[in-house]
Amino acid sequence: MYRGYHCQKRTMKTWIMNYSVSLAAIIMLLPGVAVAQQKKHLTISGMIRDMANGETLPGATVSFRELPGVGVSANAYGFYSVSIPEGSYTLIATYIGYRTDTLHIDLKGNLQQDIRLEANSGQLKEVKISGSSSKSRNILTAPPGVQKLTINDVKNVPVLLGEKDILKTIQLLPGIVAAGDGKAGFFVRGGDADQNLILLDEATVYNASHLLGFFSVFNSDAIKDIQIYKAGMPADYGGRISSVEDIHMNDGNNQKFGMTGGIGLIASRLTAEGPLFDHKGSFIVSARRTYVDAFTGLASDTTIKKTKLYFYDFNLKGNYQLDKTDRVFLSGYFGKDYLQLKQGNGIDYGNSTGTLRWNHIFNSSLFSNTSLIYNNYDYNTHFQSSTNNITVGSAITDYHLKQDFSYYLNSANKLDIGLESIYHVTQPGAGTTSATSNYNSIVLQKKYSLESAAYISHEWTATDKLKLTYGLRVSDLAVLGPGNYYTYDPAGNIASNTYYSGGKVVKNYINPEPRISANYQLNDSSSVKLSYDRNVQNIHLLNNSTASSPTNVYLPSTNVVKPEIADQVSVGYYRTFHQNGIEFSTELYYKKLQNQIDYKDGANLVGNENVEADLLFGTGRAYGWETYIKKKYGKFTGWLSYTLSKSERKIPGINDSHYYPASQDQTNHLNIVGMYQASKKWVLSADFVYSTGTPVTYPDGKFAVDGSPVYGYGSRNSQRLSPYNRLDLGATLYVKKTHRIESSWNFSIYNVYGQSNPYTIIFQTDPNNMNRTQVQQTTLFKMVPSVTYNFKF
């Protein structure tokens, strides 16, 4: 073991040194390569922004009428660069929800050309453009399984209690399934809730739910857009094996001061934004709070009267243009949930994130982003009685440094290169007690790890019809001391215990993660896409219940728990109709999973120093078919999505080591969403959701032990809850809408026909007959109406 450890350590050091030297050599050669390219081509580059407020427009496209097949999309920070031969051209800039802009370019030298696009007023209208620009973005982009939503896409979708929610709306897309009413998280292509990487301005959000899943933590007034990757993840993303949800906050209006807000039945929000430093910068501050506790205080029941139930969140962001090539950003999020009963029992949990980012433009071809990121998630559970006052808490904190380079070689080639390192500090559990308590305090040892990665990715337009994106990400997790690390025998007993001092490497996991995607355009209105990607996950959420809870335990990979690995292959056909007014796609995918985690029967995850002894490991598979059709323009807009899928696990020690349905397996999932512009003042909307019931394990027998009933259980997840379905209706009345002031009323009804969807099902003995078993189902929402007043000026 001693020799093997040093060999592994030496290999890691050698790899880091070799990669660092190679990366440094590439960066040093970039200016020279750029000069060589400029002898053949001239470069147009710049930022693409909203004309009214100066917001950058990530993903906006630039193409040329005279050069079919030549074009580029702005990166995540709104920067674009394209190299073309000297000459005169018509530049065409497009972005969904904005008017297409055309510019005449007389290109005789490298040109910096910033572009400002004007947002469409009212409903989106079709704009017919000849040439390559008439192709839809979902035809042009390379990876399958990628979708993008803006706030305009979700503003009229009816949701619970009238709160616009971008994270709830994506659960109406194909391949993405909600965990259910009152349950945190969502499942993507058969993966578990913790296998989704949720980023807010590059900071990881571990628990993206308020009030145990009723709302997401993302205040819509502070959010610009969300990019969703179900497959074909670019090499700069890593750490999760199911999906990436990359959410960007608004930068703030750099043209004028304004305020936006809303007043609802249980929540209100307020946002302020405006320019800074003579329009060289801007800021945005957004706050939201619920006030359910204000109503419970009016109750006559003393138990309800003293109950506290609320959440708040706070977003802020500022940026400043140092000069033409440098801009700095500082953003943060702070949110907290409180639930406290009369007796003092309750929970509180929350997230805090911070991102300091520096964008630098070396030249017209080389763009750099440097980010320093902090994020923390913690929760506390409180128990109180006459003699006992106990608090049980847990937390995970990350310190993250990330460096990315984007190099635009020419109109057909783009390189992305980067390094990142994350220092994880995990507190699995700590219980503190009062001086009068009958229990002793206990603190589980913290877990330390360093997760590092390097990547390189190449986007290549091979021909007018074929585009390829391929790359390699190499990730490493170093499990670090200080702490005791155990090994266990097959029965779960401790076999050995080794103490490692601070900074000592306990275990290294080095994993290559290759990715490749291809897009072949059959014609201007259709394409076929294919992708393969491998993803690795080193942070795991331990949860052996059917309902996700904020008190679940986060655990990094250790000497016992190995990184989860997923290999996914996807293929899809994409088509547009009626001059891009209708988008259609259909995809097939297959995912192979390694090192999946499940639990022994009766496993105790909370406050367990040797929790690894209760874990079981195995493999899994997920596969399915998704179809999606969306109408984008006109008085009636909306989409329909359907998913047919299967998600299974194979864990030695469970179900006789045969495949069994994963807890998130749902065979059929249907979403129908529609919005109708009835008049200039009224917008009507509706959505319908149907899904197969989730798997559960019911007792299949009962016997008595010392006069008390004991239940026996059959195969894992061999039964299912009843199917989930609901219909939501909404209507928005625009009271006043000018270029300066906008006010509206939103009315919605969640679960219109009062469907009794199961939240929990409990089996209990009939108190009047010990031989009989009662089944009790709990339903959270049968029908929930809401009214919200929104304003903007």
PDB file of C-alpha atoms in Angstrom, residues 179 182-187 191-195 207 379 537 539-555 564 596-600 602-606 611 614-616 649 654 660 662-664 716-717 759:
ATOM      1  CA  ALA A 179     -39.903  14.913  -8.005  1.00  0.00           C
ATOM      2  CA  GLY A 182     -43.717  19.097  -1.923  1.00  0.00           C
ATOM      3  CA  LYS A 183     -40.533  17.283  -2.953  1.00  0.00           C
ATOM      4  CA  ALA A 184     -37.293  19.087  -3.713  1.00  0.00           C
ATOM      5  CA  GLY A 185     -35.383  18.513  -6.923  1.00  0.00           C
ATOM      6  CA  PHE A 186     -36.055  17.006 -10.332  1.00  0.00           C
ATOM      7  CA  PHE A 187     -34.820  14.059 -12.357  1.00  0.00           C
ATOM      8  CA  GLY A 191     -30.683  10.352 -12.975  1.00  0.00           C
ATOM      9  CA  ASP A 192     -31.236  11.214  -9.317  1.00  0.00           C
ATOM     10  CA  ALA A 193     -31.850  14.740  -8.027  1.00  0.00           C
ATOM     11  CA  ASP A 194     -28.276  15.230  -6.803  1.00  0.00           C
ATOM     12  CA  GLN A 195     -26.865  14.334 -10.231  1.00  0.00           C
ATOM     13  CA  ASN A 207     -30.339  22.809  -2.704  1.00  0.00           C
ATOM     14  CA  TYR A 379     -29.135  23.133   7.445  1.00  0.00           C
ATOM     15  CA  GLN A 537     -19.429  12.954 -10.026  1.00  0.00           C
ATOM     16  CA  ILE A 539     -20.137  14.714  -4.406  1.00  0.00           C
ATOM     17  CA  HIS A 540     -23.023  12.435  -3.428  1.00  0.00           C
ATOM     18  CA  LEU A 541     -26.350  13.080  -1.700  1.00  0.00           C
ATOM     19  CA  LEU A 542     -27.316  10.259   0.657  1.00  0.00           C
ATOM     20  CA  ASN A 543     -31.082   9.849   0.754  1.00  0.00           C
ATOM     21  CA  ASN A 544     -32.905   6.581   1.436  1.00  0.00           C
ATOM     22  CA  SER A 545     -36.442   8.001   1.473  1.00  0.00           C
ATOM     23  CA  THR A 546     -38.835   8.606  -1.390  1.00  0.00           C
ATOM     24  CA  ALA A 547     -39.156  12.316  -0.578  1.00  0.00           C
ATOM     25  CA  SER A 548     -36.128  14.589  -0.855  1.00  0.00           C
ATOM     26  CA  SER A 549     -35.390  16.518   2.313  1.00  0.00           C
ATOM     27  CA  PRO A 550     -33.010  19.326   3.233  1.00  0.00           C
ATOM     28  CA  THR A 551     -31.659  17.105   6.018  1.00  0.00           C
ATOM     29  CA  ASN A 552     -30.140  14.574   3.613  1.00  0.00           C
ATOM     30  CA  VAL A 553     -26.394  14.048   3.986  1.00  0.00           C
ATOM     31  CA  TYR A 554     -23.800  15.184   1.443  1.00  0.00           C
ATOM     32  CA  LEU A 555     -20.734  12.954   1.234  1.00  0.00           C
ATOM     33  CA  GLU A 564     -20.013   7.959 -10.003  1.00  0.00           C
ATOM     34  CA  GLN A 596     -24.209   3.894  -8.130  1.00  0.00           C
ATOM     35  CA  ILE A 597     -25.182   4.133  -4.469  1.00  0.00           C
ATOM     36  CA  ASP A 598     -28.055   2.443  -2.679  1.00  0.00           C
ATOM     37  CA  TYR A 599     -28.681   1.493   0.935  1.00  0.00           C
ATOM     38  CA  LYS A 600     -29.025  -1.547   3.103  1.00  0.00           C
ATOM     39  CA  GLY A 602     -32.822   0.006   7.706  1.00  0.00           C
ATOM     40  CA  ALA A 603     -29.780   2.155   6.905  1.00  0.00           C
ATOM     41  CA  ASN A 604     -29.226   5.120   9.228  1.00  0.00           C
ATOM     42  CA  LEU A 605     -27.755   8.080   7.341  1.00  0.00           C
ATOM     43  CA  VAL A 606     -28.028  10.898   9.887  1.00  0.00           C
ATOM     44  CA  VAL A 611     -22.341   5.666   7.245  1.00  0.00           C
ATOM     45  CA  ASP A 614     -24.596   1.043   5.332  1.00  0.00           C
ATOM     46  CA  LEU A 615     -24.010   1.805   1.647  1.00  0.00           C
ATOM     47  CA  LEU A 616     -24.189  -0.584  -1.283  1.00  0.00           C
ATOM     48  CA  ARG A 649     -30.180  -0.119 -10.926  1.00  0.00           C
ATOM     49  CA  ILE A 654     -30.636  -5.909  -3.420  1.00  0.00           C
ATOM     50  CA  TYR A 660     -34.842  -3.120 -10.328  1.00  0.00           C
ATOM     51  CA  ALA A 662     -34.702   3.290  -9.648  1.00  0.00           C
ATOM     52  CA  SER A 663     -36.727   5.454  -7.263  1.00  0.00           C
ATOM     53  CA  GLN A 664     -37.030   8.147  -9.963  1.00  0.00           C
ATOM     54  CA  ARG A 716     -37.157  -3.253  -4.010  1.00  0.00           C
ATOM     55  CA  ASN A 717     -39.416  -0.751  -5.844  1.00  0.00           C
ATOM     56  CA  TYR A 759     -47.408  12.825  -1.460  1.00  0.00           C
TER      57      TYR A 759
END
